[in-house]
Short mmCIF file of C-alpha atoms and ligand atoms in Angstrom, two decimals:
data_model
loop_
_atom_site.label_atom_id
_atom_site.label_comp_id
_atom_site.label_asym_id
_atom_site.label_seq_id
_atom_site.Cartn_x
_atom_site.Cartn_y
_atom_site.Cartn_z
CA GLN A 1 85.07 68.98 183.95
CA ALA A 2 87.15 72.09 183.83
CA LYS A 3 88.17 71.29 187.36
CA ALA A 4 89.23 67.76 186.40
CA ALA A 5 91.21 69.08 183.44
CA GLY A 6 92.72 71.64 185.75
CA ARG A 7 93.76 68.95 188.16
CA HIS A 8 95.25 66.92 185.36
CA THR A 9 97.07 69.92 184.06
CA PHE A 10 98.34 70.61 187.51
CA ARG A 11 99.56 67.06 187.96
CA PHE A 12 101.19 67.09 184.55
CA TYR A 13 103.14 70.25 185.25
CA SER A 14 103.94 69.14 188.73
CA GLU A 15 105.46 65.90 187.45
CA ALA A 16 107.34 67.71 184.73
CA GLN A 17 108.64 70.15 187.29
CA THR A 18 109.69 67.34 189.57
CA ARG A 19 111.57 65.71 186.70
CA GLN A 20 113.19 69.01 185.89
CA ALA A 21 114.22 69.55 189.48
CA ASP A 22 115.65 66.01 189.60
CA ALA A 23 117.60 66.63 186.44
CA ARG A 24 119.01 69.82 187.90
CA LEU A 25 120.03 68.08 191.10
CA ALA A 26 121.68 65.33 189.09
CA LEU A 27 123.53 67.87 186.95
CA GLU A 28 124.61 69.79 190.04
CA ALA A 29 125.95 66.62 191.66
CA ALA A 30 127.74 65.71 188.43
CA LEU A 31 129.26 69.19 188.27
CA ARG A 32 130.60 68.85 191.82
CA ARG A 33 132.07 65.46 191.01
CA GLY A 34 133.50 66.83 187.79
CA LEU A 35 135.26 69.59 189.69
CA GLU A 36 136.73 67.14 192.19
CA LYS A 37 137.90 64.80 189.45
CA GLU A 38 139.13 67.66 187.27
CA GLU A 39 137.00 66.73 184.31
CA PHE A 40 137.19 70.23 182.87
CA LEU A 41 139.55 71.43 180.22
CA LEU A 42 140.23 74.58 178.28
CA TYR A 43 140.02 75.20 174.57
CA TYR A 44 141.67 78.27 173.09
CA GLN A 45 140.26 80.30 170.22
CA PRO A 46 142.63 82.50 168.20
CA GLN A 47 142.10 86.25 168.03
CA VAL A 48 143.63 87.37 164.78
CA ASP A 49 145.12 90.70 163.71
CA LEU A 50 143.43 91.36 160.36
CA ARG A 51 146.24 93.47 158.94
CA THR A 52 148.99 90.94 159.51
CA ALA A 53 146.90 87.75 159.74
CA SER A 54 148.94 86.92 162.84
CA LEU A 55 147.84 85.76 166.26
CA GLU A 56 147.05 88.53 168.68
CA GLY A 57 145.82 86.42 171.56
CA VAL A 58 143.47 83.61 172.48
CA GLU A 59 140.23 83.32 174.42
CA ALA A 60 140.12 80.46 176.92
CA LEU A 61 136.80 78.58 176.72
CA VAL A 62 135.90 75.87 179.19
CA ARG A 63 134.70 72.37 178.21
CA TRP A 64 133.46 69.55 180.37
CA SER A 65 134.91 66.22 179.38
CA LEU A 66 132.61 63.46 180.67
CA PRO A 67 134.09 60.07 181.58
CA GLY A 68 132.29 58.55 178.56
CA GLY A 69 134.23 60.88 176.26
CA GLU A 70 131.47 63.41 175.56
CA LEU A 71 132.58 67.04 175.47
CA VAL A 72 129.91 69.27 177.01
CA PRO A 73 129.75 72.91 175.84
CA PRO A 74 129.54 75.68 178.46
CA ALA A 75 125.96 76.64 177.51
CA ARG A 76 124.87 73.35 179.11
CA PHE A 77 126.50 73.83 182.50
CA ILE A 78 127.64 77.45 183.05
CA PRO A 79 124.10 78.74 183.83
CA LEU A 80 123.61 76.10 186.54
CA ALA A 81 127.14 76.64 187.82
CA GLU A 82 126.28 80.33 188.18
CA GLU A 83 123.02 79.60 190.01
CA THR A 84 124.56 77.16 192.44
CA GLY A 85 127.73 79.10 193.08
CA LEU A 86 129.86 76.31 191.60
CA ILE A 87 131.06 78.92 189.11
CA LEU A 88 133.36 80.18 191.87
CA PRO A 89 135.59 77.09 192.14
CA LEU A 90 135.16 76.39 188.40
CA GLY A 91 136.03 79.95 187.40
CA GLU A 92 139.04 79.90 189.68
CA TRP A 93 140.22 76.65 188.10
CA VAL A 94 139.77 78.19 184.64
CA LEU A 95 141.77 81.27 185.56
CA ARG A 96 144.60 79.26 187.13
CA GLN A 97 144.76 76.84 184.19
CA ALA A 98 144.70 79.64 181.60
CA CYS A 99 147.46 81.57 183.42
CA ARG A 100 149.57 78.43 183.81
CA GLN A 101 149.25 77.60 180.11
CA MET A 102 149.95 81.18 179.03
CA GLN A 103 153.04 81.39 181.24
CA GLN A 104 154.31 78.19 179.65
CA TRP A 105 153.89 79.69 176.17
CA VAL A 106 155.55 82.94 177.25
CA ALA A 107 158.47 81.09 178.85
CA ARG A 108 159.01 79.18 175.61
CA GLY A 109 159.09 82.41 173.66
CA LEU A 110 156.07 81.54 171.54
CA PRO A 111 154.43 84.39 169.62
CA ILE A 112 151.31 85.11 171.63
CA ARG A 113 150.48 88.34 173.40
CA ARG A 114 147.63 87.49 175.73
CA VAL A 115 145.03 85.11 177.02
CA ALA A 116 141.46 86.29 177.59
CA VAL A 117 139.44 84.65 180.37
CA ASN A 118 135.69 85.00 180.93
CA LEU A 119 134.84 86.23 184.40
CA SER A 120 131.27 85.69 185.60
CA SER A 121 129.52 88.45 187.54
CA ARG A 122 129.39 86.22 190.54
CA GLN A 123 133.15 85.79 190.50
CA PHE A 124 133.57 89.50 190.04
CA ARG A 125 131.45 90.24 193.10
CA GLN A 126 133.65 88.15 195.42
CA ALA A 127 135.03 90.41 198.13
CA ASP A 128 138.50 88.87 197.81
CA LEU A 129 138.59 88.79 193.99
CA LEU A 130 141.77 90.86 193.74
CA GLN A 131 143.67 88.75 196.26
CA ARG A 132 142.59 85.60 194.44
CA ILE A 133 143.77 86.89 191.08
CA ASN A 134 147.01 88.12 192.62
CA ALA A 135 147.60 84.73 194.19
CA ILE A 136 147.07 82.96 190.85
CA LEU A 137 149.45 85.31 189.04
CA ALA A 138 152.07 84.82 191.75
CA GLU A 139 151.63 81.04 191.72
CA THR A 140 151.84 80.72 187.94
CA GLY A 141 154.45 83.46 187.47
CA LEU A 142 152.40 85.10 184.70
CA ALA A 143 152.95 88.83 184.23
CA PRO A 144 149.57 90.63 184.45
CA ARG A 145 149.92 92.26 181.03
CA TYR A 146 149.39 88.85 179.41
CA LEU A 147 145.97 88.49 181.03
CA GLU A 148 142.72 89.98 179.80
CA LEU A 149 139.51 89.53 181.77
CA GLU A 150 136.22 89.49 179.86
CA ILE A 151 133.30 90.97 181.73
CA THR A 152 129.74 91.67 180.64
CA GLU A 153 127.71 94.82 180.36
CA SER A 154 125.28 93.69 183.08
CA LEU A 155 128.13 93.79 185.57
CA LEU A 156 128.85 97.42 184.76
CA MET A 157 125.18 98.25 185.31
CA ASP A 158 125.50 97.38 188.98
CA ASN A 159 126.43 100.99 189.31
CA SER A 160 128.13 100.65 192.65
CA ALA A 161 131.30 102.23 193.91
CA GLN A 162 132.62 98.70 194.39
CA VAL A 163 132.52 97.98 190.67
CA ASP A 164 134.53 101.13 189.97
CA ALA A 165 137.03 100.33 192.69
CA LYS A 166 137.60 96.77 191.49
CA LEU A 167 137.98 97.71 187.84
CA GLU A 168 140.40 100.49 188.77
CA ALA A 169 142.39 98.08 190.91
CA LEU A 170 142.57 95.47 188.13
CA GLU A 171 143.71 98.13 185.70
CA ALA A 172 146.30 99.36 188.20
CA MET A 173 147.59 95.79 188.47
CA GLY A 174 148.23 95.87 184.73
CA ILE A 175 145.49 93.45 183.75
CA ARG A 176 143.56 94.21 180.58
CA LEU A 177 139.77 94.44 180.67
CA ALA A 178 137.42 93.53 177.85
CA ILE A 179 133.69 94.01 177.59
CA ASP A 180 132.18 90.84 176.13
CA ASP A 181 129.13 90.52 173.85
CA PHE A 182 128.98 94.28 173.49
CA GLY A 183 125.64 95.56 172.23
CA THR A 184 123.47 92.74 173.59
CA GLY A 185 122.85 94.17 177.06
CA TYR A 186 121.58 97.50 178.16
CA SER A 187 124.75 99.26 177.22
CA SER A 188 125.17 102.82 178.04
CA LEU A 189 127.83 104.77 176.29
CA SER A 190 128.71 106.41 179.58
CA TYR A 191 130.14 103.08 180.78
CA LEU A 192 132.73 103.17 178.04
CA LYS A 193 133.92 106.51 179.28
CA ARG A 194 133.68 105.77 182.96
CA PHE A 195 135.45 102.43 183.23
CA PRO A 196 139.04 101.52 182.29
CA LEU A 197 138.15 99.11 179.48
CA HIS A 198 140.79 98.16 176.90
CA THR A 199 138.86 95.96 174.50
CA LEU A 200 135.31 96.07 173.21
CA LYS A 201 134.12 92.73 171.86
CA LEU A 202 131.42 93.34 169.28
CA ASP A 203 128.77 90.67 169.66
CA ARG A 204 128.35 88.01 167.01
CA SER A 205 124.73 89.01 166.38
CA PHE A 206 125.89 92.23 164.70
CA ILE A 207 128.61 90.54 162.68
CA ARG A 208 126.23 87.86 161.40
CA ASP A 209 124.22 90.36 159.33
CA ILE A 210 126.82 92.90 158.22
CA ALA A 211 127.12 91.53 154.71
CA ASP A 212 123.37 91.65 153.99
CA ASP A 213 121.88 94.28 156.23
CA PRO A 214 122.99 97.90 155.84
CA VAL A 215 121.62 98.79 159.28
CA SER A 216 123.85 96.18 160.93
CA SER A 217 126.88 97.25 158.97
CA ASN A 218 126.21 100.89 159.85
CA ILE A 219 125.93 100.04 163.53
CA VAL A 220 129.15 98.08 163.37
CA ALA A 221 130.94 100.89 161.53
CA SER A 222 129.73 103.40 164.14
CA ILE A 223 130.83 101.26 167.07
CA ILE A 224 134.27 100.76 165.50
CA GLU A 225 134.61 104.51 165.06
CA LEU A 226 133.43 105.14 168.60
CA GLY A 227 136.00 102.66 169.89
CA GLN A 228 138.73 104.44 167.98
CA HIS A 229 137.75 107.77 169.52
CA LEU A 230 137.78 106.21 172.97
CA ASP A 231 141.14 104.59 172.24
CA MET A 232 139.78 101.07 172.75
CA ASP A 233 140.65 97.95 170.79
CA ILE A 234 137.66 96.62 168.88
CA LEU A 235 137.40 92.87 168.46
CA ALA A 236 134.69 91.39 166.24
CA GLU A 237 133.27 88.07 167.48
CA GLY A 238 131.84 85.27 165.39
CA VAL A 239 133.43 86.16 162.04
CA GLU A 240 132.52 83.29 159.73
CA THR A 241 132.89 84.54 156.16
CA ASP A 242 135.50 86.28 154.09
CA GLN A 243 132.92 88.89 153.16
CA GLN A 244 132.43 89.79 156.83
CA ARG A 245 136.20 89.97 157.27
CA GLY A 246 136.47 92.34 154.31
CA ILE A 247 133.78 94.68 155.62
CA LEU A 248 135.35 94.75 159.08
CA LEU A 249 138.80 95.47 157.69
CA GLN A 250 137.38 98.22 155.49
CA ASN A 251 135.79 99.83 158.55
CA GLY A 252 139.01 99.83 160.52
CA CYS A 253 138.41 96.83 162.78
CA ARG A 254 141.78 95.37 163.73
CA THR A 255 141.08 92.12 165.53
CA CYS A 256 138.69 89.28 164.77
CA GLN A 257 137.71 86.00 166.34
CA GLY A 258 135.58 83.40 164.61
CA TYR A 259 135.28 80.12 162.75
CA LEU A 260 136.69 81.76 159.59
CA PHE A 261 140.09 81.77 161.30
CA SER A 262 139.74 78.90 163.72
CA HIS A 263 137.39 77.06 166.03
CA PRO A 264 138.45 76.90 169.68
CA LEU A 265 141.31 74.36 169.91
CA PRO A 266 142.96 72.21 172.57
CA ALA A 267 146.30 73.71 173.69
CA GLU A 268 148.44 71.24 171.70
CA GLU A 269 146.50 71.92 168.52
CA LEU A 270 146.74 75.66 168.99
CA GLU A 271 150.50 75.25 169.35
CA ALA A 272 150.80 73.07 166.27
CA ARG A 273 148.70 75.31 164.04
CA TRP A 274 149.36 78.80 165.37
CA LEU A 275 152.43 78.92 167.55
CA ARG A 276 155.11 76.53 166.25
CA ALA A 277 154.89 77.55 162.61
CA ALA A 278 155.37 81.21 163.48
CA ALA A 279 157.95 80.62 166.21
CA GLY A 280 160.76 79.36 164.01
CA HIS A 281 163.38 78.26 166.50
CA GLU A 282 161.54 77.52 169.64
CA ALA A 283 163.50 77.18 172.84
CA ARG A 284 162.87 73.77 174.33
CA PRO A 285 161.85 73.87 177.97
P1 LIG B 1 131.72 84.03 174.74
O1 LIG B 1 132.63 84.42 175.85
O2 LIG B 1 131.05 85.12 173.99
O3 LIG B 1 132.59 83.10 173.78
C1 LIG B 1 132.45 83.04 172.40
C2 LIG B 1 131.60 81.85 171.99
O4 LIG B 1 131.33 81.93 170.60
C3 LIG B 1 132.31 80.51 172.18
O5 LIG B 1 131.33 79.53 172.46
C4 LIG B 1 132.88 80.25 170.80
O6 LIG B 1 133.13 78.89 170.52
C5 LIG B 1 131.77 80.78 169.94
N1 LIG B 1 132.23 81.17 168.60
C6 LIG B 1 133.44 81.63 168.27
N2 LIG B 1 133.52 81.92 166.96
C7 LIG B 1 132.31 81.64 166.43
C8 LIG B 1 131.75 81.71 165.10
O7 LIG B 1 132.40 82.11 164.13
N3 LIG B 1 130.45 81.34 164.95
C9 LIG B 1 129.71 80.88 166.00
N4 LIG B 1 128.44 80.52 165.75
N5 LIG B 1 130.19 80.79 167.26
C10 LIG B 1 131.48 81.17 167.48
P2 LIG B 1 131.48 78.50 173.68
O8 LIG B 1 132.89 78.06 173.84
O9 LIG B 1 130.41 77.47 173.52
O10 LIG B 1 131.14 79.42 174.94
C11 LIG B 1 129.88 79.98 175.09
C12 LIG B 1 129.83 80.94 176.25
O11 LIG B 1 130.06 80.28 177.49
C13 LIG B 1 130.93 82.01 176.19
O12 LIG B 1 130.56 83.04 175.30
C14 LIG B 1 130.98 82.46 177.64
O13 LIG B 1 129.96 83.37 177.92
C15 LIG B 1 130.69 81.17 178.38
N6 LIG B 1 131.96 80.59 178.86
C16 LIG B 1 132.85 79.81 178.20
N7 LIG B 1 133.91 79.51 178.99
C17 LIG B 1 133.69 80.17 180.17
C18 LIG B 1 134.42 80.26 181.41
O14 LIG B 1 135.52 79.72 181.58
N8 LIG B 1 133.86 81.01 182.41
C19 LIG B 1 132.66 81.67 182.24
N9 LIG B 1 132.17 82.38 183.27
N10 LIG B 1 131.95 81.58 181.11
C20 LIG B 1 132.46 80.86 180.08
MG1 LIG B 2 134.07 85.73 176.10
MG1 LIG B 3 131.75 86.95 173.58
MG1 LIG B 4 129.11 85.75 172.86
#
């Protein structure tokens, strides 16, 4: 009996696994098609200077726009794109598109200082990463100081001479480096000292509880202070309430990103809400 149940269980899982594998294959094929047909687009989320309430920069966030009109969030396709390697062409498209858009804003004299782009570890590990980034900057005409690359803590843990060399080279090119989701990985404070990082993005999970939980707010206050000592910009992610904003401001955090200020927006909407109003007399291209 146990054996029969075991067999059934086995068959059940096996079928479920087959279905799952089929779904993955279908998603992978759809991703490839989507890349060919350029079904991806970028949304831009404002990063706001708390003291002046003005726009500091934006983070480019990819969306997949299916032919039926559905907008798929990155959580549903980035992991598979990373596994299959499709993140390489996708990430390159994202970088080119973000640089192109930013250069257009810069050329029109709009008040925006930088665009932040997420770089996956797999992209980072490409041997010709620097040449690729250089080529995109040359092609789009964007000056490197307008670009910030967001990397994760796990990438820094690689602990290889190659990671050091690449980060140094990016910094030497004049590109800014941000550490994303700070505090969620196995961070080591030595990384902050060792690598040329400009911005530390405090993960949303800390911000979520700062108004209610003294431990969280103490951690956040300590990280902000640490960042100040290390001469890094601290950016708080996922700021949703005015209370959180107040606590962050009180603790010396300068820049925030979150739904309180704006959701990620299509380029035209970002222009209408954040760039035109502040620009005054905008030079027409
Ligand atoms: P991330 O880089 O940490 O981006 C921030 C995410 O938090 C975005 O989700 C953003 O919409 C969301 N968010 C911003 N403010 C708030 C808030 O106040 N409350 C809440 N609950 N969420 C907020 P999104 O756009 O769904 O992106 C999710 C993740 O997907 C990103 O996390 C990033 O890791 C990845 N991703 C997005 N675009 C790209 C890309 O072009 N390349 C790579 N490699 N990864 C990307
Ligand atoms: Mg990010
Ligand atoms: Mg983040
Ligand atoms: Mg995050």
